[in-house]
mmCIF file of C-alpha atoms and ligand atoms in Angstrom:
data_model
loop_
_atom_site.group_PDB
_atom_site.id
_atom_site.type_symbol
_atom_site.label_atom_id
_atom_site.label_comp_id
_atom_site.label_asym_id
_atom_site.label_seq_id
_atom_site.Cartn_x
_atom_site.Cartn_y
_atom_site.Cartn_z
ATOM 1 C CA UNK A 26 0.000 0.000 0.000
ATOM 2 C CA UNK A 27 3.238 2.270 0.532
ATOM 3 C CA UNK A 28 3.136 4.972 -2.247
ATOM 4 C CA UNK A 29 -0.777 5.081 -2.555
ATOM 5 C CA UNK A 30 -3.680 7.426 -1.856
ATOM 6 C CA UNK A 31 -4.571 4.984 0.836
ATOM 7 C CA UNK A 32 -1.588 4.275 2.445
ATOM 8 C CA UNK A 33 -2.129 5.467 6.305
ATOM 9 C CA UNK A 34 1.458 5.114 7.828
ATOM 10 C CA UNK A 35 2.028 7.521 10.287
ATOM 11 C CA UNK A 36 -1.361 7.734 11.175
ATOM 12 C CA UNK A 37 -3.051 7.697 14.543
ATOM 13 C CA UNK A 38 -6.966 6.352 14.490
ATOM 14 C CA UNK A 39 -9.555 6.222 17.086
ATOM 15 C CA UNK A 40 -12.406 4.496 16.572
ATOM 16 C CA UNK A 41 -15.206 4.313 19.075
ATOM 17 C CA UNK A 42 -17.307 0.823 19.616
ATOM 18 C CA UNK A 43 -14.211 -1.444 18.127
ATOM 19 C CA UNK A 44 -14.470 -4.338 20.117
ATOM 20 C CA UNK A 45 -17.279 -5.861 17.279
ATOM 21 C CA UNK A 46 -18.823 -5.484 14.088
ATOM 22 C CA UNK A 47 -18.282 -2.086 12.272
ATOM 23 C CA UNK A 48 -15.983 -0.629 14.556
ATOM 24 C CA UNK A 49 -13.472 -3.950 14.715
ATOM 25 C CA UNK A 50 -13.528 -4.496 10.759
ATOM 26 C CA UNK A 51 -12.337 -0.676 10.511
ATOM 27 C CA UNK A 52 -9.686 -0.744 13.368
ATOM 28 C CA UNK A 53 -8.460 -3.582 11.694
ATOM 29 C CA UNK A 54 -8.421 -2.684 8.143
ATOM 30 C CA UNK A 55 -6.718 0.835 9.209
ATOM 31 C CA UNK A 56 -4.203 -0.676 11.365
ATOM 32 C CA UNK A 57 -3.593 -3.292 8.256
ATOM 33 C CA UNK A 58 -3.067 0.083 6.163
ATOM 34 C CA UNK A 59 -0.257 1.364 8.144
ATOM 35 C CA UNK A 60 -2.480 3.583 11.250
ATOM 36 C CA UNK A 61 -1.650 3.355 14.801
ATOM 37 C CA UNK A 62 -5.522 1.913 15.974
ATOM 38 C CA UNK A 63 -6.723 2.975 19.529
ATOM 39 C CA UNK A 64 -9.988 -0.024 20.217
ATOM 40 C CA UNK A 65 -12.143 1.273 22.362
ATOM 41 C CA UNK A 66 -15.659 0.237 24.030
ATOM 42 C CA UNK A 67 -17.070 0.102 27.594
ATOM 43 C CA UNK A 68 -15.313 -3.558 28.004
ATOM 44 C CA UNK A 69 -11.640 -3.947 28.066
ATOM 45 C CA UNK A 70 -11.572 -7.311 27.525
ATOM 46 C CA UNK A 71 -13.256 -7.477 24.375
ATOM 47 C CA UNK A 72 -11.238 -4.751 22.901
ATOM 48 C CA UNK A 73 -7.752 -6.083 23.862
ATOM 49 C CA UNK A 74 -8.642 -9.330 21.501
ATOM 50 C CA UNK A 75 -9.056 -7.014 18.922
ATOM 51 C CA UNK A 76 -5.899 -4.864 19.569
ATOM 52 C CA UNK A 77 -4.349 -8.580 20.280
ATOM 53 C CA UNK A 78 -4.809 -9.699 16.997
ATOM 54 C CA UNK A 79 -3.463 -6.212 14.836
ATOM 55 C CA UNK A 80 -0.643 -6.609 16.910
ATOM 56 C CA UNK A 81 0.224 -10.365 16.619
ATOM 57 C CA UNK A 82 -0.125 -9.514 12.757
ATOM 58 C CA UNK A 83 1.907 -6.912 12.946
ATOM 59 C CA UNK A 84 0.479 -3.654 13.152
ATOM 60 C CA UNK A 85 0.169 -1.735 16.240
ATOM 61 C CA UNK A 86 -2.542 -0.867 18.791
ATOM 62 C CA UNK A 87 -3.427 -0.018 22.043
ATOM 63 C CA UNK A 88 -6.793 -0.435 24.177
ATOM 64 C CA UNK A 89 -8.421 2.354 25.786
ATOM 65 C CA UNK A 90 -12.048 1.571 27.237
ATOM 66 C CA UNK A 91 -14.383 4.474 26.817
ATOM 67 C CA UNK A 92 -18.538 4.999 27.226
ATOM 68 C CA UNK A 93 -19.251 7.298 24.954
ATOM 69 C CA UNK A 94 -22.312 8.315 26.983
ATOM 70 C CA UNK A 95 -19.680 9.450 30.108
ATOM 71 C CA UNK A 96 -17.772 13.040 29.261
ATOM 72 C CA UNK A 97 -15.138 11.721 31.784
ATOM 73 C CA UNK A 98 -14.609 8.598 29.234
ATOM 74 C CA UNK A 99 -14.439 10.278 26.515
ATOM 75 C CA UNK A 100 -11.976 12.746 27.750
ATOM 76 C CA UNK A 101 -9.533 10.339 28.827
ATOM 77 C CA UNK A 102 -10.129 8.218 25.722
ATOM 78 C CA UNK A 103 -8.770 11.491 23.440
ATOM 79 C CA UNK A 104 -6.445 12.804 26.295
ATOM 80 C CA UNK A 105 -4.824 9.125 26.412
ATOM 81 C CA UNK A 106 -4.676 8.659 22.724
ATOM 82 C CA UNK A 107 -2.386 11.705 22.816
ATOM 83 C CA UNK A 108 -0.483 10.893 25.445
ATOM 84 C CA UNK A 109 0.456 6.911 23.745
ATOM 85 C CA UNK A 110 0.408 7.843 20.318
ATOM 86 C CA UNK A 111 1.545 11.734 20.381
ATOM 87 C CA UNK A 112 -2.157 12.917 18.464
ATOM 88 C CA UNK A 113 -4.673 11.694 16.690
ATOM 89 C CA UNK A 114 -5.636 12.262 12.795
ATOM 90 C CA UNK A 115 -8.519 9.905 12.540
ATOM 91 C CA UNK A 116 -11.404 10.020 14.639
ATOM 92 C CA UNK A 117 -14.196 7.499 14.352
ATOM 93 C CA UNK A 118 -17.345 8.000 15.665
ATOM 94 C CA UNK A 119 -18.689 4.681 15.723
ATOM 95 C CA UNK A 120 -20.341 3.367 18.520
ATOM 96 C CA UNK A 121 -24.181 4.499 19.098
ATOM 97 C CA UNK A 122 -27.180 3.229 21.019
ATOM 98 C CA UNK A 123 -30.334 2.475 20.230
ATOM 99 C CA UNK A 124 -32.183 1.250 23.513
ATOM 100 C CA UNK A 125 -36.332 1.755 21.838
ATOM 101 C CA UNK A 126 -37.783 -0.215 19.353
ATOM 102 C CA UNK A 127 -41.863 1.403 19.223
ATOM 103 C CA UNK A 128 -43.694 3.940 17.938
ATOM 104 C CA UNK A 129 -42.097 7.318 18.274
ATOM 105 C CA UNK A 130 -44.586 8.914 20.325
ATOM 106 C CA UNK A 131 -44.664 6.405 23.110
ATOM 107 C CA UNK A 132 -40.850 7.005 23.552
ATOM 108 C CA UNK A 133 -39.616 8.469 27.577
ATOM 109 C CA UNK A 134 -37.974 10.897 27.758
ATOM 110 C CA UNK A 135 -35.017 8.656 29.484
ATOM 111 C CA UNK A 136 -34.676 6.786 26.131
ATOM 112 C CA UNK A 137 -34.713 9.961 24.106
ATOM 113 C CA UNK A 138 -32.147 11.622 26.070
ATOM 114 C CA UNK A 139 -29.848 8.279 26.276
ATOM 115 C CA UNK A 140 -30.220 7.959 22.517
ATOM 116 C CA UNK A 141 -29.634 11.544 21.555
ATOM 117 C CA UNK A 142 -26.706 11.779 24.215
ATOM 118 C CA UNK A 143 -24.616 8.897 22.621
ATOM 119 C CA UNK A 144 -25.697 9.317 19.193
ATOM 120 C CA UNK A 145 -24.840 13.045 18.891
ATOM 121 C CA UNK A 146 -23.830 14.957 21.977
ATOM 122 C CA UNK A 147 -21.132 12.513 22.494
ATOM 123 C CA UNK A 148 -19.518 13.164 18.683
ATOM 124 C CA UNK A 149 -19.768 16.572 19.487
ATOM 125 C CA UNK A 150 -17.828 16.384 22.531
ATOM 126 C CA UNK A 151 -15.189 13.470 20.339
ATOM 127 C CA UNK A 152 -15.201 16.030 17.673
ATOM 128 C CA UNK A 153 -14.065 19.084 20.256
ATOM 129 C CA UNK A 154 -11.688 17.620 22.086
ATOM 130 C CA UNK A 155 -9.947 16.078 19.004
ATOM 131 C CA UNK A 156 -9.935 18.710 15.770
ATOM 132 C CA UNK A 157 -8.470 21.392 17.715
ATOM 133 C CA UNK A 158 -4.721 19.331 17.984
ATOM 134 C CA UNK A 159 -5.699 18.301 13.950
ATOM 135 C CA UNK A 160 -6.527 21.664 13.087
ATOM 136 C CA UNK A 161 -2.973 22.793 14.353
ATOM 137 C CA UNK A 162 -1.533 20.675 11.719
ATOM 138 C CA UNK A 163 -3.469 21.146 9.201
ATOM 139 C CA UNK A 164 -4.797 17.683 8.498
ATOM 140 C CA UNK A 165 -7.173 15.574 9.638
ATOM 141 C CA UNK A 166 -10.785 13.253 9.579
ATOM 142 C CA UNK A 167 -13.286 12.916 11.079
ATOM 143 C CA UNK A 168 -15.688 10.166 9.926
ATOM 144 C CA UNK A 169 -19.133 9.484 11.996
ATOM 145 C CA UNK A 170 -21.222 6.106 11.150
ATOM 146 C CA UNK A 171 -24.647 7.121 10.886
ATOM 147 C CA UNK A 172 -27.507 5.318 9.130
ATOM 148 C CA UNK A 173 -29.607 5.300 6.549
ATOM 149 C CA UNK A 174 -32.090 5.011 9.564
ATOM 150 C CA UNK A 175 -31.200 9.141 9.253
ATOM 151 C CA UNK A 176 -32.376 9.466 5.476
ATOM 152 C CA UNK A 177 -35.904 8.038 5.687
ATOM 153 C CA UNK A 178 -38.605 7.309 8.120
ATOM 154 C CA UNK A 179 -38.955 4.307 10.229
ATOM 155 C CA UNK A 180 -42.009 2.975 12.291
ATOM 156 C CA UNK A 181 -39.856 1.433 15.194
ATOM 157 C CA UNK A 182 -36.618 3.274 15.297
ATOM 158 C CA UNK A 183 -37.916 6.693 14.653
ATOM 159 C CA UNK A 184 -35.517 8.055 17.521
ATOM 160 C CA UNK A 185 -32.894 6.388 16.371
ATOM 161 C CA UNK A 186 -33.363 7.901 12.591
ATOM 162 C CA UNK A 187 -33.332 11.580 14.578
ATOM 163 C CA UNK A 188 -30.373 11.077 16.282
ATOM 164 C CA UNK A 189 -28.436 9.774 12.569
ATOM 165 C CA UNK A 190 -30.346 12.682 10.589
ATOM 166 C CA UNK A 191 -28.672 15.334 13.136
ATOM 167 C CA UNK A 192 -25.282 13.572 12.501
ATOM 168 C CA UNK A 193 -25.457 14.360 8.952
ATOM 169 C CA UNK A 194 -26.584 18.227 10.320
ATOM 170 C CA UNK A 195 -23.327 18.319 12.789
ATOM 171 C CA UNK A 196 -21.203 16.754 10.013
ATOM 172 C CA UNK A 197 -21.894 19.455 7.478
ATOM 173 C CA UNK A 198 -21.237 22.323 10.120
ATOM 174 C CA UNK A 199 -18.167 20.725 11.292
ATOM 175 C CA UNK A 200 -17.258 20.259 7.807
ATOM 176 C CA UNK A 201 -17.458 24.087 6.726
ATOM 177 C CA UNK A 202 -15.815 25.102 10.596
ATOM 178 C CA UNK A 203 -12.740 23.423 10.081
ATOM 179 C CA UNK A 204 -12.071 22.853 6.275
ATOM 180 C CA UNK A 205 -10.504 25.964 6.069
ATOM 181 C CA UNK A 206 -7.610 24.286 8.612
ATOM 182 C CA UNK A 207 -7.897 21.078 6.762
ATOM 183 C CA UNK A 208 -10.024 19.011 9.137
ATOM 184 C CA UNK A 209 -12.960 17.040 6.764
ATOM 185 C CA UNK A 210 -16.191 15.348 8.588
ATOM 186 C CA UNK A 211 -17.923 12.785 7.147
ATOM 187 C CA UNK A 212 -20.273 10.497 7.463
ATOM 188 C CA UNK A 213 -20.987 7.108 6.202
ATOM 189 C CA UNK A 214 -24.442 5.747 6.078
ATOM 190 C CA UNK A 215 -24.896 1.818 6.141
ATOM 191 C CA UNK A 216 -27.758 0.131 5.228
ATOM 192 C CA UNK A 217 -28.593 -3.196 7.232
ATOM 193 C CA UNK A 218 -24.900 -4.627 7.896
ATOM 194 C CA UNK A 219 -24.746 -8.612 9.872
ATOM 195 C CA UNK A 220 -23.755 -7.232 13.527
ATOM 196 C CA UNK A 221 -25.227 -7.899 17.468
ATOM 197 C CA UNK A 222 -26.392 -4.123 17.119
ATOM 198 C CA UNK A 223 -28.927 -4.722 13.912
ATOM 199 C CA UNK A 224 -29.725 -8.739 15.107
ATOM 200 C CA UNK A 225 -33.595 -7.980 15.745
ATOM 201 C CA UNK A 226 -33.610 -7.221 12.346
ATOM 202 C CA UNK A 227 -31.961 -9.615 10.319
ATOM 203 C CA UNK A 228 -32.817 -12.485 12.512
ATOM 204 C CA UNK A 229 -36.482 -11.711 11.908
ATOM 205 C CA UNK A 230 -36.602 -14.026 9.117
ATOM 206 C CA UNK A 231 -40.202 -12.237 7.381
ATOM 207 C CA UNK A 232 -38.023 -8.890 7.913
ATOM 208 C CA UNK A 233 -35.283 -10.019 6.260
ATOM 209 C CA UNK A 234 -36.905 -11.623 3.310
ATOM 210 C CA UNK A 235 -38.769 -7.919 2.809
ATOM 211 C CA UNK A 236 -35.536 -6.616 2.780
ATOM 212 C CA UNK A 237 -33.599 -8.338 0.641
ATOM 213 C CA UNK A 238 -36.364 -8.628 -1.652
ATOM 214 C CA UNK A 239 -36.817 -4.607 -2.369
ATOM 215 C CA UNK A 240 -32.366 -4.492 -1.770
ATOM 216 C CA UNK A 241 -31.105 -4.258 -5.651
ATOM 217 C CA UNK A 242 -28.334 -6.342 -4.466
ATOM 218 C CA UNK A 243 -30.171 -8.657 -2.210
ATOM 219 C CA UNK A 244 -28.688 -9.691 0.659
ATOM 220 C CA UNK A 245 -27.538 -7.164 3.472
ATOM 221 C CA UNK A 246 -24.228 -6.114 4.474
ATOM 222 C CA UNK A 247 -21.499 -7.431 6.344
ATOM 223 C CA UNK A 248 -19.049 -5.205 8.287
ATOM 224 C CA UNK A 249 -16.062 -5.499 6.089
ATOM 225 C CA UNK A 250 -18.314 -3.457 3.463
ATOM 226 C CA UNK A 251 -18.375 -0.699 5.956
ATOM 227 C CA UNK A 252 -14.880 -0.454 7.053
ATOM 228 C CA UNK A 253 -13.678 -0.219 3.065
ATOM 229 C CA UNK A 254 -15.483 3.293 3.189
ATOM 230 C CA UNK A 255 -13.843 4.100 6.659
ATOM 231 C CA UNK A 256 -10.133 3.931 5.117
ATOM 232 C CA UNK A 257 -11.172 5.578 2.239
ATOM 233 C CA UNK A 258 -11.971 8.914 4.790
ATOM 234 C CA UNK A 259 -9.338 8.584 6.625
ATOM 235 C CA UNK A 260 -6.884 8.292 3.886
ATOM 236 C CA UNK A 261 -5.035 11.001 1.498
ATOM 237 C CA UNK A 262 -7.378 9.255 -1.274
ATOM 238 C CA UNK A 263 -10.792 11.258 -0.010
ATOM 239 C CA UNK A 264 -8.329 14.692 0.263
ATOM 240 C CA UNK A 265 -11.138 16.934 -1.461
ATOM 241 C CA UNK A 266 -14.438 15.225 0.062
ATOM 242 C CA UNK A 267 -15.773 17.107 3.573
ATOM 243 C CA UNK A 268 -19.484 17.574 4.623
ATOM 244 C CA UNK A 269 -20.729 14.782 2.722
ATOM 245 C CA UNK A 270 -22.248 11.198 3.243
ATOM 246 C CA UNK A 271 -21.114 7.926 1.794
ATOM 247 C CA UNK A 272 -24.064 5.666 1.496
ATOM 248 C CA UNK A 273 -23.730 2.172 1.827
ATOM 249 C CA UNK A 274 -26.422 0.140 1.330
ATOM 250 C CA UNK A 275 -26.720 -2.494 -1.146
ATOM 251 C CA UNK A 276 -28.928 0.056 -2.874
ATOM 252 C CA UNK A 277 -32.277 0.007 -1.064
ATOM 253 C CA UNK A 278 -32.316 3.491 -0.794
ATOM 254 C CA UNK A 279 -32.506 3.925 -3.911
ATOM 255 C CA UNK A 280 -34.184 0.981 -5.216
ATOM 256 C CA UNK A 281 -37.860 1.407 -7.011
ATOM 257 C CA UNK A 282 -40.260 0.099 -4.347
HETATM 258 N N1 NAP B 26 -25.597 -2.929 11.909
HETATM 259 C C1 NAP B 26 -26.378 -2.178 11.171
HETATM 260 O O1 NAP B 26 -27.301 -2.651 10.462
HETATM 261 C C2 NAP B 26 -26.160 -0.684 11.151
HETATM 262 C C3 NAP B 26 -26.841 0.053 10.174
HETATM 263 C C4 NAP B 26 -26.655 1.428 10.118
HETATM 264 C C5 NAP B 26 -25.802 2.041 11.013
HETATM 265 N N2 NAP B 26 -25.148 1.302 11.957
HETATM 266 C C6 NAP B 26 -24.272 2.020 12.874
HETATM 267 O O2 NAP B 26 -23.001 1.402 12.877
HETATM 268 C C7 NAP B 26 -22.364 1.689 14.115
HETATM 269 C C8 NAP B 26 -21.764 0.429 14.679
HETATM 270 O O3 NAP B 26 -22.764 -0.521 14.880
HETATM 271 P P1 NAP B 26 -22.547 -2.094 14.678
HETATM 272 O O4 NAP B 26 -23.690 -2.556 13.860
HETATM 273 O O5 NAP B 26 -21.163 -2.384 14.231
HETATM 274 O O6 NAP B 26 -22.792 -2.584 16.179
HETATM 275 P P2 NAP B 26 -22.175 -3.776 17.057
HETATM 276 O O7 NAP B 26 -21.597 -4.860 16.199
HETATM 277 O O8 NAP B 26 -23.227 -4.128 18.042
HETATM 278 O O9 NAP B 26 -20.960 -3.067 17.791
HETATM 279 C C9 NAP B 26 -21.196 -1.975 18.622
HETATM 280 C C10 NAP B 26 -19.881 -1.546 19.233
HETATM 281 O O10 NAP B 26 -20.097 -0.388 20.023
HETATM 282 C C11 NAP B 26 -19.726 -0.660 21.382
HETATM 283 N N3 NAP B 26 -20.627 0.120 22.238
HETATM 284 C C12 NAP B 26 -21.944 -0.072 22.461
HETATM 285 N N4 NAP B 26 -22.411 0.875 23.305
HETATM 286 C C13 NAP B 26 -21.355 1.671 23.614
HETATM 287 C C14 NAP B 26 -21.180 2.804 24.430
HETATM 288 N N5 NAP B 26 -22.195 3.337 25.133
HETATM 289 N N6 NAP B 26 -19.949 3.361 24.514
HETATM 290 C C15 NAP B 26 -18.913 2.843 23.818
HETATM 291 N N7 NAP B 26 -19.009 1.778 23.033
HETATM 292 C C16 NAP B 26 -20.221 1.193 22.928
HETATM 293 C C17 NAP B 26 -19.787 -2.176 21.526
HETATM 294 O O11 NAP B 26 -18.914 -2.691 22.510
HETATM 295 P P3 NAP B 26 -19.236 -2.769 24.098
HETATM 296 O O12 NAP B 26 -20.501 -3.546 24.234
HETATM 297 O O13 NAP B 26 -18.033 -3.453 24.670
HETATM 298 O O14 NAP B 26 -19.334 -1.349 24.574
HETATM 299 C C18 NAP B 26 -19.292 -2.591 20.155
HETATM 300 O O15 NAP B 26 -17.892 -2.513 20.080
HETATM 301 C C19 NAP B 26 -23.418 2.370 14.982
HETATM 302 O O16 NAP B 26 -23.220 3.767 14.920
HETATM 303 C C20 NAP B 26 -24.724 2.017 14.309
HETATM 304 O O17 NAP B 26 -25.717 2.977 14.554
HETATM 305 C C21 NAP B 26 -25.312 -0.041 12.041
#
């Protein structure tokens, strides 16, 4: 990969929610592109597998647990990335929450909070504790997993779809605050993707037979699809894209109904 668009030696990532699914596949396909990884989620345990396994194949990361509902977390996640790894240029804003499955109107105002607290006030506080240091070098990227669950409406994860439609919203006005020092924001939007995080759905077997039936490419996604997109952000290769969103999706979006 040395001498390529994509080539991320030198690089420091952190990406929230690594210990599984999205979050692991893009750890480990940045660390396998050169990037110094940071694996983070509320267990230790499960993360230092995953940091295990970039570093017995010879890349190199480190475990820091983090909640991304707890401030205090999330500042020593950033604060300890810098003091291991010297900075960070890639921030990940993976993890999220989604504790309601109902109709939107029934929701408390506990699971509201919880959902809008992880699912955006936390990348806001991610996002201002680690563009200032990229902004003083004039590079960095920030990429934020959000959902198609943001783009349309939904009958049971209505919530949810608020809390990805205002990460597109804080992407673009992060994007246009700090391209002019060289930080880019960006989201990615998955469709359905095989993790413990999207299980109701796909093992619902009617559900999934609806879904792959109106998905152009029909089947859903598996978290290596994701992560492609992820390195693509972080890398040199995405140098003029900021603001936007990268949906991934096996086409149902866009699909005829
Ligand atoms: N799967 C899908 O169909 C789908 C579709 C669209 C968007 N997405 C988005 O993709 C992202 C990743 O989801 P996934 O499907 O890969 O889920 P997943 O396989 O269930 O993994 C979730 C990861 O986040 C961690 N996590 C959960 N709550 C956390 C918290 N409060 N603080 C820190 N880490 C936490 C988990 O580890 P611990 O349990 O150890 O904390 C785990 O590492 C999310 O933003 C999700 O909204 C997923």
């Amino acid at each position: 990969m040395k001498n390529t668009p994509f080539d991320l030696t030198g690089k420091v990532a952190v990406v929230t929610g690594s210990s599984r699914g999205i979050g692991r596949s893009s750890a480990e396909l940045l660390a396998k592109l050169g990037a110094k990884v940071v694996v983070s989620s509320r267990k230790a345990e499960a993360c230092k597998e995953v940091a295990d396994g970039i570093n017995a194949a010879g890349g190199d990361a480190t475990v820091i647990p983090c909640n991304i509902a707890r401030r205090a977390e999330v500042e020593a996640l950033i604060s300890g990335t810098i003091r291991h790894y010297g900075k960070i240029d890639v921030l990940v804003c993976n993890a999220a929450v989604n504790p309601y499955y109902g109709p939107l109107l029934d929701i408390t105002d506990e699971a509201f909070d919880k959902i809008m607290g992880s699912n955006v006030k936390s990348n806001i506080w991610l996002s201002a504790l680690a563009i200032p240091q990229m902004a003083e070098r004039g590079n960095g990227s920030v990429i934020i997993i959000s959902s198609i669950g943001g783009l349309r409406g939904s009958t049971v994860i209505g919530a949810y779809g608020i809390s990805k439609a205002a990460d597109f919203a804080l992407c673009r006005s992060l994007a246009g605050e700090w391209g002019p020092k060289g930080v880019r924001v960006n989201c990615i939007a998955p469709g359905l993707v095989k993790t413990d995080f999207a299980r109701a759905l796909w093992e619902d077997e009617a559900n999934l037979k609806r879904r792959t039936a109106t998905t152009p490419l029909r089947r859903i996604g598996e978290p290596d699809e994701i992560a492609g997109a992820v390195a693509y952000l972080a890398s040199d290769a995405s140098s003029f894209m900021t603001g936007q969103t990268i949906v991934i999706d096996g086409g149902v979006t866009t699909a005829a109904p």
